[in-house]
Structure formats: structure tokens, C-alpha cells
Amino acid sequence: MIVFNGVKLENIAPVRVVDVTVGQIDLAPQSRQRPVKFGADFVRMSGGTREIDVTLAALTDDINLRQKQLLDVIAWARTDTEGKLELPGYDGLYLQCICTKLPEISLRKWWDGAMTLTFTCFDNPYWTSENEKTGNCGSMITVLGSAPPLMQITRTLSSSASNQTYACGTESMTFSTIPAGDLTIDLNRQTAVVGNTNIMQYFTFNSSFITPKPGQFTITGNGTIKWRERWQ
């Protein structure tokens, strides 16, 4: 069963899934060119995008009905923003992606109903858990997975607070002031807002965002930790 943005493909048209190919995450090595000698110095490896090809075959013999069904499938896949793609064999997980290539439809060989849709993950190329877990700051949490989780710290302040610090190991971040309201610190995007208001102007000079990672660890401070585990 293939589901995109909460809609099952089988509810759109009577098509047969021929193949689903999930590509590996593109690796992007970064290097620094040497000024005099040949070669380059390796700096670090970063991740890129990930592509998923879904190949389908139409099952209808009537040419007009077949073409309509293929157009319905295209409309199902085409969106303006990224959505959740759920695939067989990965229960409880999804890929955040958008359709980046639509199939060509042959009018001469109309009976050849094979079509391939290409989806691309941009911001989040990892398999992500549907289940969001929570824990309390100051208590040890266990994060599973083989990739950095999606992680936030949330807190509701009835009044403004000064010099609020969150720390984990050698990483520590301090806000000189946090206004009253609903605080959300996004550790992946490295942002902090109260409601819809950015409060990064209160992020102190010597602070560094805590790095989301799998394993057991404790984040000190006040608030609730929310995370979704991810896999390569």
C-alpha cells in the first residue's frame, strides 16, 4: 500500500505497482583546494537529497477511462509542498518528499500504461517515525535510530524569565530573556520562537545549539523534549 499526504493510491485508480526504488541519500563531500600542491584537503561529508521512483501499470482496457485514471494518479502525486510518503515494508515510518518528475503518457501506445513517478526528499532525507516521543528536561532520555532525530524543546512560560540555560555534555545554550508564552526551540533548524515571534536576539554570544543525536543523554533545563526517531 502506497500512501501520499494521507491518501491511498488504491483509492485513486486501479493500478498495479510494478516497482518501488528507494535511492540512497546523496553524499556531498566537501573539500578545500590546496593553494600550491596538487590535490585537496578533505573537510567533511554532508548529506544531500534522496529520490524514490514509483513505477505503476494501468489495468483498464478502455482508452478514455485509462487516460483519465492516469491523470488522476498524476493529480494525486502533484503537490506544491512536501508531504508524507508511506511505502510497503516500512510500517510506522515515512519519507518527507515532493513529486519532482511526472510521467509521460503515450497516446500512440495507449495500452502501455506503465508510468513512473519520481519523488525527492529535500529537507529530510531520512526514514522518520510517525510516533513522536516525549521526555522531560533533567531526566535521561533514550533516542533510537541511526540518524539524528527531529528534536524540539517546548515550554510554556506564564511570565518572562531571565538567563535560561539548556545544556547537554559540552554543549550549552543560554537565552538572556525568554518572554511569556509558548516557547519552541527547534534543535535541527537551530531556531527559537515564542508563539510566532523569533527570540534569537536573546541567544547569548557564547552559546551553541545542542546537537540532536541517537543514544542516551540528559538535557538540563526546564521544559519538555519532543523527538521523532529517524533511520538512514
CSV table of N, CA, C and O in Angstrom, one decimal, residues 58-151:
chain,number,residue,atom,x,y,z
A,58,ALA,N,-1.3,0.7,-15.5
A,58,ALA,CA,-2.7,0.8,-15.6
A,58,ALA,C,-3.3,-0.6,-15.9
A,58,ALA,O,-2.8,-1.3,-16.7
A,59,LEU,N,-4.5,-0.8,-15.4
A,59,LEU,CA,-5.2,-2.1,-15.6
A,59,LEU,C,-6.4,-2.1,-16.4
A,59,LEU,O,-7.1,-3.1,-16.6
A,60,THR,N,-6.8,-0.9,-16.9
A,60,THR,CA,-8.0,-0.7,-17.6
A,60,THR,C,-7.8,-0.8,-19.1
A,60,THR,O,-6.9,-0.2,-19.6
A,61,ASP,N,-8.7,-1.4,-19.8
A,61,ASP,CA,-8.6,-1.6,-21.3
A,61,ASP,C,-9.2,-0.5,-22.1
A,61,ASP,O,-8.8,-0.2,-23.2
A,62,ASP,N,-10.1,0.2,-21.5
A,62,ASP,CA,-10.8,1.3,-22.2
A,62,ASP,C,-9.8,2.5,-22.3
A,62,ASP,O,-9.3,3.0,-21.2
A,63,ILE,N,-9.5,3.0,-23.5
A,63,ILE,CA,-8.6,4.1,-23.7
A,63,ILE,C,-8.9,5.4,-22.9
A,63,ILE,O,-8.1,6.0,-22.3
A,64,ASN,N,-10.2,5.8,-23.0
A,64,ASN,CA,-10.6,7.0,-22.4
A,64,ASN,C,-10.6,6.9,-20.9
A,64,ASN,O,-10.1,7.8,-20.2
A,65,LEU,N,-11.0,5.8,-20.4
A,65,LEU,CA,-11.0,5.6,-18.9
A,65,LEU,C,-9.6,5.5,-18.4
A,65,LEU,O,-9.3,6.0,-17.3
A,66,ARG,N,-8.7,4.8,-19.2
A,66,ARG,CA,-7.3,4.6,-18.8
A,66,ARG,C,-6.6,6.0,-18.7
A,66,ARG,O,-5.9,6.2,-17.7
A,67,GLN,N,-6.8,6.8,-19.7
A,67,GLN,CA,-6.2,8.1,-19.7
A,67,GLN,C,-6.7,9.0,-18.5
A,67,GLN,O,-5.9,9.7,-17.9
A,68,LYS,N,-7.9,8.9,-18.2
A,68,LYS,CA,-8.5,9.6,-17.0
A,68,LYS,C,-7.9,9.2,-15.7
A,68,LYS,O,-7.5,9.9,-14.9
A,69,GLN,N,-7.7,7.8,-15.6
A,69,GLN,CA,-7.2,7.3,-14.4
A,69,GLN,C,-5.7,7.7,-14.2
A,69,GLN,O,-5.2,8.0,-13.1
A,70,LEU,N,-4.9,7.7,-15.3
A,70,LEU,CA,-3.6,8.1,-15.2
A,70,LEU,C,-3.4,9.6,-14.8
A,70,LEU,O,-2.6,10.0,-14.1
A,71,LEU,N,-4.4,10.4,-15.3
A,71,LEU,CA,-4.4,11.8,-14.9
A,71,LEU,C,-4.8,12.0,-13.5
A,71,LEU,O,-4.3,12.9,-12.8
A,72,ASP,N,-5.6,11.1,-13.0
A,72,ASP,CA,-6.0,11.1,-11.6
A,72,ASP,C,-4.8,10.8,-10.7
A,72,ASP,O,-4.6,11.4,-9.6
A,73,VAL,N,-3.9,9.8,-11.1
A,73,VAL,CA,-2.7,9.5,-10.4
A,73,VAL,C,-1.8,10.6,-10.4
A,73,VAL,O,-1.1,10.9,-9.3
A,74,ILE,N,-1.6,11.3,-11.5
A,74,ILE,CA,-0.7,12.5,-11.6
A,74,ILE,C,-1.2,13.6,-10.6
A,74,ILE,O,-0.4,14.2,-9.9
A,75,ALA,N,-2.5,13.8,-10.6
A,75,ALA,CA,-3.1,14.8,-9.7
A,75,ALA,C,-2.9,14.4,-8.2
A,75,ALA,O,-2.6,15.3,-7.4
A,76,TRP,N,-2.9,13.2,-7.9
A,76,TRP,CA,-2.7,12.7,-6.6
A,76,TRP,C,-1.2,12.9,-6.2
A,76,TRP,O,-0.9,13.3,-5.0
A,77,ALA,N,-0.3,12.8,-7.1
A,77,ALA,CA,1.1,12.9,-6.8
A,77,ALA,C,1.6,14.4,-6.7
A,77,ALA,O,2.6,14.7,-6.0
A,78,ARG,N,0.9,15.2,-7.5
A,78,ARG,CA,1.4,16.6,-7.7
A,78,ARG,C,0.9,17.5,-6.6
A,78,ARG,O,-0.2,17.7,-6.3
A,79,THR,N,1.9,18.1,-5.8
A,79,THR,CA,1.6,19.0,-4.7
A,79,THR,C,2.5,20.2,-4.8
A,79,THR,O,3.5,20.2,-5.5
A,80,ASP,N,2.2,21.2,-4.1
A,80,ASP,CA,3.0,22.4,-4.0
A,80,ASP,C,4.0,22.4,-2.9
A,80,ASP,O,5.0,23.2,-2.8
A,81,THR,N,3.8,21.5,-1.9
A,81,THR,CA,4.7,21.4,-0.8
A,81,THR,C,5.0,19.9,-0.5
A,81,THR,O,4.4,19.0,-1.0
A,82,GLU,N,6.0,19.7,0.3
A,82,GLU,CA,6.4,18.3,0.6
A,82,GLU,C,5.3,17.6,1.4
A,82,GLU,O,4.6,18.3,2.2
A,83,GLY,N,5.2,16.3,1.3
A,83,GLY,CA,4.2,15.6,2.0
A,83,GLY,C,4.8,14.3,2.5
A,83,GLY,O,5.9,13.9,2.1
A,84,LYS,N,4.0,13.5,3.2
A,84,LYS,CA,4.5,12.2,3.8
A,84,LYS,C,4.2,11.1,2.7
A,84,LYS,O,3.1,10.9,2.3
A,85,LEU,N,5.2,10.4,2.4
A,85,LEU,CA,5.1,9.2,1.5
A,85,LEU,C,5.3,8.0,2.3
A,85,LEU,O,6.4,7.8,2.9
A,86,GLU,N,4.3,7.1,2.4
A,86,GLU,CA,4.4,5.8,3.2
A,86,GLU,C,4.5,4.7,2.2
A,86,GLU,O,3.6,4.6,1.2
A,87,LEU,N,5.4,3.8,2.4
A,87,LEU,CA,5.7,2.7,1.4
A,87,LEU,C,5.6,1.3,2.1
A,87,LEU,O,5.8,1.2,3.3
A,88,PRO,N,5.3,0.3,1.3
A,88,PRO,CA,5.2,-1.1,1.9
A,88,PRO,C,6.5,-1.5,2.5
A,88,PRO,O,7.6,-1.2,2.0
A,89,GLY,N,6.4,-2.2,3.6
A,89,GLY,CA,7.6,-2.7,4.3
A,89,GLY,C,8.2,-1.8,5.3
A,89,GLY,O,9.2,-2.1,5.9
A,90,TYR,N,7.7,-0.6,5.4
A,90,TYR,CA,8.2,0.4,6.4
A,90,TYR,C,7.1,1.0,7.2
A,90,TYR,O,6.8,2.2,7.3
A,91,ASP,N,6.4,0.0,7.9
A,91,ASP,CA,5.3,0.4,8.8
A,91,ASP,C,5.7,1.3,9.9
A,91,ASP,O,6.7,1.1,10.5
A,92,GLY,N,5.0,2.4,10.1
A,92,GLY,CA,5.3,3.4,11.1
A,92,GLY,C,6.3,4.4,10.7
A,92,GLY,O,6.7,5.2,11.6
A,93,LEU,N,6.8,4.3,9.5
A,93,LEU,CA,7.8,5.3,9.0
A,93,LEU,C,7.3,6.0,7.7
A,93,LEU,O,6.5,5.5,7.0
A,94,TYR,N,7.9,7.1,7.5
A,94,TYR,CA,7.5,7.9,6.3
A,94,TYR,C,8.8,8.6,5.7
A,94,TYR,O,9.7,8.9,6.5
A,95,LEU,N,8.7,9.0,4.5
A,95,LEU,CA,9.7,9.9,3.9
A,95,LEU,C,9.0,11.2,3.5
A,95,LEU,O,7.9,11.3,3.0
A,96,GLN,N,9.6,12.3,3.9
A,96,GLN,CA,9.1,13.7,3.6
A,96,GLN,C,9.6,14.1,2.2
A,96,GLN,O,10.8,14.3,2.1
A,97,CYS,N,8.7,14.1,1.3
A,97,CYS,CA,9.2,14.4,-0.1
A,97,CYS,C,8.1,15.1,-0.9
A,97,CYS,O,7.0,15.4,-0.5
A,98,ILE,N,8.5,15.4,-2.2
A,98,ILE,CA,7.6,16.0,-3.1
A,98,ILE,C,7.8,15.4,-4.5
A,98,ILE,O,8.9,15.0,-4.8
A,99,CYS,N,6.8,15.3,-5.3
A,99,CYS,CA,6.9,14.7,-6.6
A,99,CYS,C,7.7,15.7,-7.5
A,99,CYS,O,7.2,16.8,-7.7
A,100,THR,N,8.8,15.3,-8.1
A,100,THR,CA,9.6,16.2,-8.9
A,100,THR,C,9.7,15.7,-10.3
A,100,THR,O,10.3,16.4,-11.2
A,101,LYS,N,9.1,14.6,-10.7
A,101,LYS,CA,9.0,14.2,-12.1
A,101,LYS,C,7.8,13.5,-12.4
A,101,LYS,O,7.5,12.4,-11.8
A,102,LEU,N,7.0,14.0,-13.3
A,102,LEU,CA,5.7,13.3,-13.7
A,102,LEU,C,5.9,12.5,-15.0
A,102,LEU,O,6.8,12.8,-15.8
A,103,PRO,N,5.2,11.4,-15.1
A,103,PRO,CA,5.4,10.5,-16.3
A,103,PRO,C,4.8,11.1,-17.6
A,103,PRO,O,3.9,11.9,-17.6
A,104,GLU,N,5.4,10.6,-18.7
A,104,GLU,CA,4.9,10.9,-20.0
A,104,GLU,C,3.8,9.9,-20.3
A,104,GLU,O,4.0,8.7,-20.0
A,105,ILE,N,2.8,10.3,-21.0
A,105,ILE,CA,1.7,9.4,-21.4
A,105,ILE,C,1.7,9.3,-22.9
A,105,ILE,O,1.5,10.3,-23.6
A,106,SER,N,1.8,8.1,-23.4
A,106,SER,CA,1.9,7.9,-24.9
A,106,SER,C,0.4,7.7,-25.4
A,106,SER,O,-0.3,6.9,-24.9
A,107,LEU,N,0.1,8.5,-26.4
A,107,LEU,CA,-1.2,8.4,-27.0
A,107,LEU,C,-1.2,7.3,-28.1
A,107,LEU,O,-2.3,6.7,-28.4
A,108,ARG,N,0.0,7.1,-28.7
A,108,ARG,CA,0.1,6.0,-29.7
A,108,ARG,C,0.0,4.6,-29.1
A,108,ARG,O,-0.7,3.8,-29.5
A,109,LYS,N,0.9,4.4,-28.1
A,109,LYS,CA,0.9,3.1,-27.4
A,109,LYS,C,0.1,3.3,-26.1
A,109,LYS,O,0.6,3.1,-25.0
A,110,TRP,N,-1.2,3.6,-26.2
A,110,TRP,CA,-2.0,3.9,-25.1
A,110,TRP,C,-2.2,2.7,-24.2
A,110,TRP,O,-2.5,2.8,-23.0
A,111,TRP,N,-2.1,1.5,-24.8
A,111,TRP,CA,-2.3,0.3,-24.0
A,111,TRP,C,-1.1,0.0,-23.0
A,111,TRP,O,-1.2,-0.8,-22.1
A,112,ASP,N,0.1,0.7,-23.4
A,112,ASP,CA,1.2,0.5,-22.5
A,112,ASP,C,1.1,1.5,-21.4
A,112,ASP,O,1.6,2.7,-21.5
A,113,GLY,N,0.4,1.1,-20.3
A,113,GLY,CA,0.1,2.1,-19.2
A,113,GLY,C,1.2,2.2,-18.2
A,113,GLY,O,0.9,2.8,-17.1
A,114,ALA,N,2.4,1.8,-18.4
A,114,ALA,CA,3.4,1.9,-17.4
A,114,ALA,C,3.8,3.4,-17.2
A,114,ALA,O,3.9,4.1,-18.2
A,115,MET,N,4.0,3.8,-16.0
A,115,MET,CA,4.3,5.2,-15.7
A,115,MET,C,5.1,5.2,-14.4
A,115,MET,O,5.0,4.4,-13.5
A,116,THR,N,6.1,6.1,-14.4
A,116,THR,CA,7.0,6.3,-13.3
A,116,THR,C,6.9,7.7,-12.7
A,116,THR,O,7.0,8.7,-13.4
A,117,LEU,N,6.6,7.7,-11.4
A,117,LEU,CA,6.6,9.0,-10.6
A,117,LEU,C,7.9,9.0,-9.8
A,117,LEU,O,8.3,8.1,-9.2
A,118,THR,N,8.5,10.2,-9.8
A,118,THR,CA,9.8,10.4,-9.0
A,118,THR,C,9.5,11.4,-7.9
A,118,THR,O,9.0,12.5,-8.2
A,119,PHE,N,9.7,10.9,-6.7
A,119,PHE,CA,9.6,11.8,-5.5
A,119,PHE,C,11.0,12.1,-5.0
A,119,PHE,O,11.9,11.2,-5.1
A,120,THR,N,11.2,13.3,-4.5
A,120,THR,CA,12.5,13.7,-4.0
A,120,THR,C,12.4,14.2,-2.6
A,120,THR,O,11.5,15.1,-2.3
A,121,CYS,N,13.3,13.7,-1.7
A,121,CYS,CA,13.4,14.3,-0.3
A,121,CYS,C,14.4,15.4,-0.3
A,121,CYS,O,15.6,15.1,-0.7
A,122,PHE,N,14.1,16.5,0.2
A,122,PHE,CA,15.0,17.7,0.2
A,122,PHE,C,15.4,18.0,1.6
A,122,PHE,O,16.6,17.8,2.0
A,123,ASP,N,14.5,18.4,2.4
A,123,ASP,CA,14.9,18.9,3.8
A,123,ASP,C,15.2,17.7,4.7
A,123,ASP,O,16.1,17.8,5.6
A,124,ASN,N,14.4,16.6,4.6
A,124,ASN,CA,14.6,15.5,5.5
A,124,ASN,C,14.7,14.2,4.6
A,124,ASN,O,13.7,13.6,4.3
A,125,PRO,N,15.9,13.7,4.4
A,125,PRO,CA,16.1,12.5,3.5
A,125,PRO,C,16.0,11.2,4.3
A,125,PRO,O,16.1,10.2,3.7
A,126,TYR,N,15.7,11.3,5.6
A,126,TYR,CA,15.7,10.0,6.4
A,126,TYR,C,14.3,9.4,6.6
A,126,TYR,O,13.3,10.1,6.5
A,127,TRP,N,14.3,8.1,6.8
A,127,TRP,CA,13.0,7.5,7.2
A,127,TRP,C,12.7,8.0,8.6
A,127,TRP,O,13.5,7.9,9.6
A,128,THR,N,11.5,8.6,8.8
A,128,THR,CA,11.1,9.2,10.0
A,128,THR,C,9.9,8.5,10.7
A,128,THR,O,9.0,8.1,10.0
A,129,SER,N,10.0,8.4,12.0
A,129,SER,CA,8.9,7.7,12.7
A,129,SER,C,7.7,8.5,12.8
A,129,SER,O,7.7,9.8,13.0
A,130,GLU,N,6.5,7.9,12.6
A,130,GLU,CA,5.2,8.5,12.8
A,130,GLU,C,5.0,8.9,14.3
A,130,GLU,O,4.3,9.8,14.6
A,131,ASN,N,5.6,8.1,15.1
A,131,ASN,CA,5.4,8.2,16.6
A,131,ASN,C,6.3,9.3,17.2
A,131,ASN,O,7.5,9.2,17.1
A,132,GLU,N,5.8,10.4,17.7
A,132,GLU,CA,6.5,11.4,18.4
A,132,GLU,C,6.7,11.0,19.9
A,132,GLU,O,5.7,10.8,20.6
A,133,LYS,N,7.9,11.0,20.4
A,133,LYS,CA,8.2,10.6,21.8
A,133,LYS,C,8.4,11.9,22.6
A,133,LYS,O,8.8,12.9,22.0
A,134,THR,N,8.2,11.8,23.9
A,134,THR,CA,8.5,13.0,24.8
A,134,THR,C,9.3,12.6,26.0
A,134,THR,O,9.2,11.4,26.4
A,135,GLY,N,10.0,13.5,26.6
A,135,GLY,CA,10.7,13.3,27.8
A,135,GLY,C,10.9,14.7,28.5
A,135,GLY,O,10.6,15.7,27.9
A,136,ASN,N,11.3,14.7,29.7
A,136,ASN,CA,11.4,15.9,30.5
A,136,ASN,C,12.9,16.3,30.5
A,136,ASN,O,13.8,15.5,30.7
A,137,CYS,N,13.1,17.6,30.4
A,137,CYS,CA,14.5,18.2,30.7
A,137,CYS,C,14.9,17.8,32.1
A,137,CYS,O,14.1,17.9,33.0
A,138,GLY,N,16.1,17.4,32.2
A,138,GLY,CA,16.7,17.0,33.5
A,138,GLY,C,16.6,15.5,33.8
A,138,GLY,O,17.2,15.0,34.7
A,139,SER,N,15.9,14.8,32.9
A,139,SER,CA,15.8,13.3,33.0
A,139,SER,C,16.5,12.7,31.8
A,139,SER,O,16.4,13.2,30.7
A,140,MET,N,17.1,11.5,32.0
A,140,MET,CA,17.7,10.8,30.9
A,140,MET,C,16.7,10.3,29.9
A,140,MET,O,15.6,9.8,30.2
A,141,ILE,N,16.9,10.5,28.6
A,141,ILE,CA,16.1,10.0,27.5
A,141,ILE,C,16.9,9.0,26.7
A,141,ILE,O,18.1,9.1,26.6
A,142,THR,N,16.2,8.1,26.0
A,142,THR,CA,16.8,7.2,25.1
A,142,THR,C,16.3,7.4,23.7
A,142,THR,O,15.0,7.3,23.5
A,143,VAL,N,17.1,7.8,22.8
A,143,VAL,CA,16.7,8.1,21.4
A,143,VAL,C,17.2,6.9,20.5
A,143,VAL,O,18.5,6.7,20.4
A,144,LEU,N,16.4,6.2,19.8
A,144,LEU,CA,16.7,5.2,18.9
A,144,LEU,C,17.0,5.7,17.5
A,144,LEU,O,16.8,6.9,17.3
A,145,GLY,N,17.3,4.8,16.6
A,145,GLY,CA,17.5,5.2,15.2
A,145,GLY,C,19.0,5.3,14.9
A,145,GLY,O,19.9,5.1,15.7
A,146,SER,N,19.3,5.5,13.5
A,146,SER,CA,20.6,5.5,13.0
A,146,SER,C,20.9,6.9,12.4
A,146,SER,O,22.0,7.0,11.7
A,147,ALA,N,20.1,7.8,12.6
A,147,ALA,CA,20.3,9.2,12.1
A,147,ALA,C,19.8,10.2,13.2
A,147,ALA,O,19.1,9.8,14.1
A,148,PRO,N,20.3,11.4,13.1
A,148,PRO,CA,19.8,12.4,14.0
A,148,PRO,C,18.3,12.6,14.1
A,148,PRO,O,17.7,12.7,13.0
A,149,PRO,N,17.7,12.6,15.3
A,149,PRO,CA,16.3,12.7,15.3
A,149,PRO,C,15.8,14.1,15.1
A,149,PRO,O,16.6,15.1,15.1
A,150,LEU,N,14.5,14.3,14.8
A,150,LEU,CA,13.9,15.6,14.8
A,150,LEU,C,13.6,15.9,16.2
A,150,LEU,O,12.8,15.2,16.8
A,151,MET,N,14.1,17.0,16.7
A,151,MET,CA,14.0,17.2,18.2
A,151,MET,C,13.7,18.7,18.5
A,151,MET,O,14.3,19.6,17.9
